[in-house]
Short mmCIF file of C-alpha atoms in Angstrom, two decimals:
data_model
loop_
_atom_site.label_atom_id
_atom_site.label_comp_id
_atom_site.label_asym_id
_atom_site.label_seq_id
_atom_site.Cartn_x
_atom_site.Cartn_y
_atom_site.Cartn_z
CA UNK N 11 83.69 110.00 98.90
CA UNK N 12 85.98 111.87 101.30
CA UNK N 13 87.88 114.33 99.08
CA UNK N 14 91.02 113.86 101.19
CA UNK N 15 91.27 110.34 99.78
CA UNK N 16 91.65 111.54 96.21
CA UNK N 17 95.46 112.12 96.29
CA UNK N 18 95.97 108.64 97.77
CA UNK N 19 93.78 107.02 95.11
CA UNK N 20 95.64 108.91 92.39
CA UNK N 21 98.99 107.71 93.77
CA UNK N 22 97.70 104.14 93.85
CA UNK N 23 96.45 104.39 90.28
CA UNK N 24 99.87 105.70 89.22
CA UNK N 25 101.53 102.66 90.83
CA UNK N 26 98.96 100.38 89.21
CA UNK N 27 99.75 101.92 85.81
CA UNK N 28 103.44 101.11 86.33
CA UNK N 29 102.55 97.52 87.16
CA UNK N 30 100.19 97.24 84.20
CA UNK N 31 103.00 98.42 81.93
CA UNK N 32 105.28 95.68 83.29
CA UNK N 33 102.74 92.91 82.61
CA UNK N 34 103.01 90.08 81.85
CA UNK N 35 105.32 89.46 84.79
CA UNK N 36 107.90 86.66 84.71
CA UNK N 37 106.36 83.36 85.78
CA UNK N 38 108.81 82.81 88.65
CA UNK N 39 108.10 86.33 89.95
CA UNK N 40 104.36 85.76 89.86
CA UNK N 41 104.67 82.41 91.62
CA UNK N 42 106.86 83.73 94.44
CA UNK N 43 104.58 86.73 94.94
CA UNK N 44 101.46 84.57 94.95
CA UNK N 45 102.88 82.23 97.58
CA UNK N 46 104.01 85.12 99.78
CA UNK N 47 100.69 86.94 99.49
CA UNK N 48 98.68 83.80 100.19
CA UNK N 49 100.65 83.21 103.40
CA UNK N 50 100.44 86.82 104.54
CA UNK N 51 96.78 87.22 103.60
CA UNK N 52 95.84 83.98 105.37
CA UNK N 53 97.90 84.71 108.47
CA UNK N 54 96.67 88.27 108.94
CA UNK N 55 92.99 87.62 108.29
CA UNK N 56 92.96 84.58 110.59
CA UNK N 57 94.96 86.41 113.27
CA UNK N 58 92.41 89.25 113.25
CA UNK N 59 89.76 86.57 113.87
CA UNK N 60 91.73 85.12 116.81
CA UNK N 61 93.87 82.37 115.27
CA UNK N 62 97.12 82.02 117.28
CA UNK N 63 99.33 80.61 114.51
CA UNK N 64 102.27 82.86 113.60
CA UNK N 65 103.14 83.78 110.03
CA UNK N 66 105.87 81.11 109.93
CA UNK N 67 103.53 78.52 111.43
CA UNK N 68 100.90 79.46 108.86
CA UNK N 69 103.44 78.86 106.08
CA UNK N 70 104.25 75.45 107.58
CA UNK N 71 100.58 74.46 107.66
CA UNK N 72 100.15 75.61 104.06
CA UNK N 73 103.03 73.26 103.21
CA UNK N 74 101.05 70.39 104.72
CA UNK N 75 102.83 70.09 108.07
CA UNK N 76 101.00 70.13 111.42
CA UNK N 77 102.18 72.49 114.16
CA UNK N 78 102.39 70.94 117.62
CA UNK N 79 100.42 72.49 120.45
CA UNK N 80 97.95 74.25 118.17
CA UNK N 81 94.23 73.55 117.83
CA UNK N 82 92.96 71.44 114.95
CA UNK N 83 90.49 74.23 114.20
CA UNK N 84 93.39 76.64 113.69
CA UNK N 85 94.93 74.28 111.13
CA UNK N 86 91.59 74.04 109.33
CA UNK N 87 91.28 77.83 109.31
CA UNK N 88 94.59 78.10 107.42
CA UNK N 89 93.78 75.45 104.83
CA UNK N 90 90.22 76.71 104.44
CA UNK N 91 91.37 80.27 103.86
CA UNK N 92 93.78 79.04 101.19
CA UNK N 93 90.90 77.25 99.44
CA UNK N 94 88.76 80.37 99.70
CA UNK N 95 91.53 82.42 98.04
CA UNK N 96 91.70 79.86 95.24
CA UNK N 97 87.94 80.23 94.73
CA UNK N 98 88.27 84.04 94.71
CA UNK N 99 91.02 83.79 92.11
CA UNK N 100 88.76 81.66 89.92
CA UNK N 101 85.97 84.23 90.16
CA UNK N 102 88.37 87.05 89.30
CA UNK N 103 89.11 85.29 86.02
CA UNK N 104 85.43 85.04 85.09
CA UNK N 105 82.84 87.54 83.90
CA UNK N 106 80.35 86.31 86.47
CA UNK N 107 78.63 89.10 88.43
CA UNK N 108 78.73 89.07 92.22
CA UNK N 109 75.99 86.86 93.63
CA UNK N 110 74.71 85.48 96.91
CA UNK N 111 75.85 82.07 95.68
CA UNK N 112 79.45 83.30 95.46
CA UNK N 113 79.28 84.80 98.95
CA UNK N 114 77.83 81.58 100.36
CA UNK N 115 80.54 79.55 98.66
CA UNK N 116 83.29 81.74 100.13
CA UNK N 117 81.78 81.25 103.58
CA UNK N 118 81.46 77.52 102.98
CA UNK N 119 85.19 77.41 102.24
CA UNK N 120 85.94 79.34 105.45
CA UNK N 121 83.95 77.04 107.77
CA UNK N 122 84.17 73.61 106.11
CA UNK N 123 85.28 70.94 108.53
CA UNK N 124 84.87 73.41 111.40
CA UNK N 125 81.10 73.87 111.39
CA UNK N 126 79.64 72.09 108.38
CA UNK N 127 76.09 72.76 109.53
CA UNK N 128 76.60 76.52 109.39
CA UNK N 129 79.01 76.64 106.43
CA UNK N 130 77.44 78.60 103.58
CA UNK N 131 74.14 79.03 105.44
CA UNK N 132 72.63 82.28 106.65
CA UNK N 133 72.15 82.40 110.41
CA UNK N 134 68.75 81.56 111.88
CA UNK N 135 69.16 83.55 115.10
CA UNK N 136 70.07 87.11 115.99
CA UNK N 137 73.65 87.83 117.04
CA UNK N 138 75.73 90.58 118.58
CA UNK N 139 79.28 91.55 117.67
CA UNK N 140 81.62 91.37 120.66
CA UNK N 141 83.07 94.75 121.57
CA UNK N 142 81.11 96.61 118.88
CA UNK N 143 78.01 98.81 118.80
CA UNK N 144 77.03 97.63 115.33
CA UNK N 145 73.65 95.91 115.40
CA UNK N 146 73.53 93.20 112.72
CA UNK N 147 70.40 92.70 110.66
CA UNK N 148 67.57 90.66 112.16
CA UNK N 149 67.86 87.10 110.90
CA UNK N 150 64.38 87.26 109.42
CA UNK N 151 65.51 90.12 107.19
CA UNK N 152 68.66 88.43 105.85
CA UNK N 153 67.22 87.33 102.47
CA UNK N 154 66.00 90.88 101.77
CA UNK N 155 69.21 92.49 103.09
CA UNK N 156 71.45 90.26 100.99
CA UNK N 157 69.32 90.80 97.89
CA UNK N 158 69.63 94.55 98.50
CA UNK N 159 73.41 94.20 98.83
CA UNK N 160 73.64 92.52 95.44
CA UNK N 161 71.34 95.13 93.91
CA UNK N 162 73.48 97.93 95.34
CA UNK N 163 76.62 96.30 93.94
CA UNK N 164 75.14 96.02 90.47
CA UNK N 165 74.52 99.79 90.47
CA UNK N 166 77.89 100.82 91.94
CA UNK N 167 80.01 100.36 88.83
CA UNK N 168 80.84 104.06 88.56
CA UNK N 169 82.77 104.13 91.84
CA UNK N 170 86.53 103.82 92.09
CA UNK N 171 87.24 100.12 92.65
CA UNK N 172 88.86 100.73 96.05
CA UNK N 173 85.94 102.85 97.28
CA UNK N 174 83.45 100.28 95.98
CA UNK N 175 85.33 97.40 97.62
CA UNK N 176 85.46 99.20 100.97
CA UNK N 177 81.76 100.03 100.84
CA UNK N 178 80.91 96.46 99.90
CA UNK N 179 82.89 95.28 102.93
CA UNK N 180 81.08 97.71 105.23
CA UNK N 181 77.64 96.81 103.92
CA UNK N 182 78.36 93.09 104.24
CA UNK N 183 79.73 93.36 107.77
CA UNK N 184 76.78 95.49 108.86
CA UNK N 185 74.41 92.74 107.70
CA UNK N 186 76.58 90.04 109.34
CA UNK N 187 74.67 87.26 107.56
CA UNK N 188 76.45 84.27 109.08
CA UNK N 189 76.70 82.94 112.62
CA UNK N 190 80.52 82.82 112.42
CA UNK N 191 83.23 83.70 109.92
CA UNK N 192 81.80 87.03 108.76
CA UNK N 193 85.10 88.89 109.13
CA UNK N 194 87.17 86.46 107.08
CA UNK N 195 84.41 86.14 104.50
CA UNK N 196 84.04 89.91 104.30
CA UNK N 197 87.76 90.47 103.79
CA UNK N 198 87.80 87.84 101.05
CA UNK N 199 84.81 89.55 99.47
CA UNK N 200 86.59 92.90 99.66
CA UNK N 201 89.57 91.47 97.81
CA UNK N 202 87.43 89.70 95.24
CA UNK N 203 86.07 93.13 94.36
CA UNK N 204 89.52 94.74 94.28
CA UNK N 205 91.06 92.00 92.17
CA UNK N 206 88.18 92.04 89.68
CA UNK N 207 88.96 95.74 89.31
CA UNK N 208 92.57 94.96 88.45
CA UNK N 209 94.06 95.84 91.84
CA UNK N 210 96.11 93.55 94.09
CA UNK N 211 94.62 92.24 97.34
CA UNK N 212 94.52 94.62 100.29
CA UNK N 213 95.90 92.71 103.26
CA UNK N 214 94.65 94.21 106.52
CA UNK N 215 97.50 93.64 108.96
CA UNK N 216 96.95 91.98 112.32
CA UNK N 217 98.82 94.81 114.03
CA UNK N 218 96.25 97.22 112.54
CA UNK N 219 93.35 95.24 114.03
CA UNK N 220 92.28 97.94 116.50
CA UNK N 221 92.33 100.67 113.85
CA UNK N 222 90.50 98.37 111.42
CA UNK N 223 87.77 97.49 113.93
CA UNK N 224 87.36 101.14 114.92
CA UNK N 225 87.11 102.21 111.27
CA UNK N 226 84.58 99.47 110.53
CA UNK N 227 82.54 100.50 113.56
CA UNK N 228 82.60 104.15 112.49
CA UNK N 229 81.39 103.16 109.04
CA UNK N 230 78.66 100.78 110.24
CA UNK N 231 77.35 102.90 113.10
CA UNK N 232 78.34 106.45 112.23
CA UNK N 233 78.03 106.22 108.46
CA UNK N 234 81.56 107.56 107.90
CA UNK N 235 83.41 105.09 105.67
CA UNK N 236 86.39 107.41 105.07
CA UNK N 237 88.76 105.83 107.64
CA UNK N 238 87.96 102.29 106.48
CA UNK N 239 88.38 103.25 102.81
CA UNK N 240 91.75 104.85 103.62
CA UNK N 241 92.88 101.74 105.49
CA UNK N 242 91.90 99.55 102.53
CA UNK N 243 93.60 101.92 100.08
CA UNK N 244 96.82 101.94 102.09
CA UNK N 245 96.77 98.14 102.27
CA UNK N 246 96.32 97.88 98.49
CA UNK N 247 99.12 100.40 97.97
CA UNK N 248 101.39 98.32 100.22
CA UNK N 249 100.82 95.26 98.04
CA UNK N 250 101.43 97.28 94.88
CA UNK N 251 104.74 98.48 96.30
CA UNK N 252 105.71 94.86 96.97
CA UNK N 253 105.19 94.05 93.29
CA UNK N 254 107.03 97.15 92.10
CA UNK N 255 109.95 96.60 94.48
CA UNK N 256 110.48 93.12 93.05
CA UNK N 257 110.44 94.58 89.57
CA UNK N 258 112.80 97.37 90.57
CA UNK N 259 110.35 100.04 89.42
CA UNK N 260 109.24 101.48 92.77
CA UNK N 261 110.38 105.00 93.57
#
């Protein structure tokens, strides 16, 4: 791990300790935070993937109202991402170890009603990533690559949760096991790992898309995961500050 990250991780852990001390949070506080985070997480992850719905429009769709002039696919992407978050939350509350089945189910949530044939299924052709130098795994190697990913995860318990989550995201995106929806699935997977470690979700902001893509490329191609880990850590810290501000305990 990049040693320059250590002060940031220590600051995050100090904020997390404050939040842990405040638990259990009031029910109304938890509910309002959950709704806000679901909207922001869904909007930003979909926007990074090219969805044109604004944050307010995303909130409207989550409330069950259609937005005029927008593609049906974009509406599905919002509702699907919500369902994927609900699945992630269920897994966080269980002792079940990460598995290929979980990853496939997250992807199935992301693409259901959009491409049911591909939803939850590993790709059967080779692909390229637009605008990136990363070369995804050959489709014939996907079963072995995904099995290796799970094996790596099972041996990575000694890492700081944020470092482990960032590395899991990098390794998943480098494999790129699905024909579509890898980014959204990978960011959900990242947050599943963070939340199982007791941290809040790290919401990568749409306005940070270029920095995020560059950091991911540097990790996948150059082997330097420091910038991506820092970006994830700063996103998790931002969410922690949101919790602490509501509780009046942030500095």
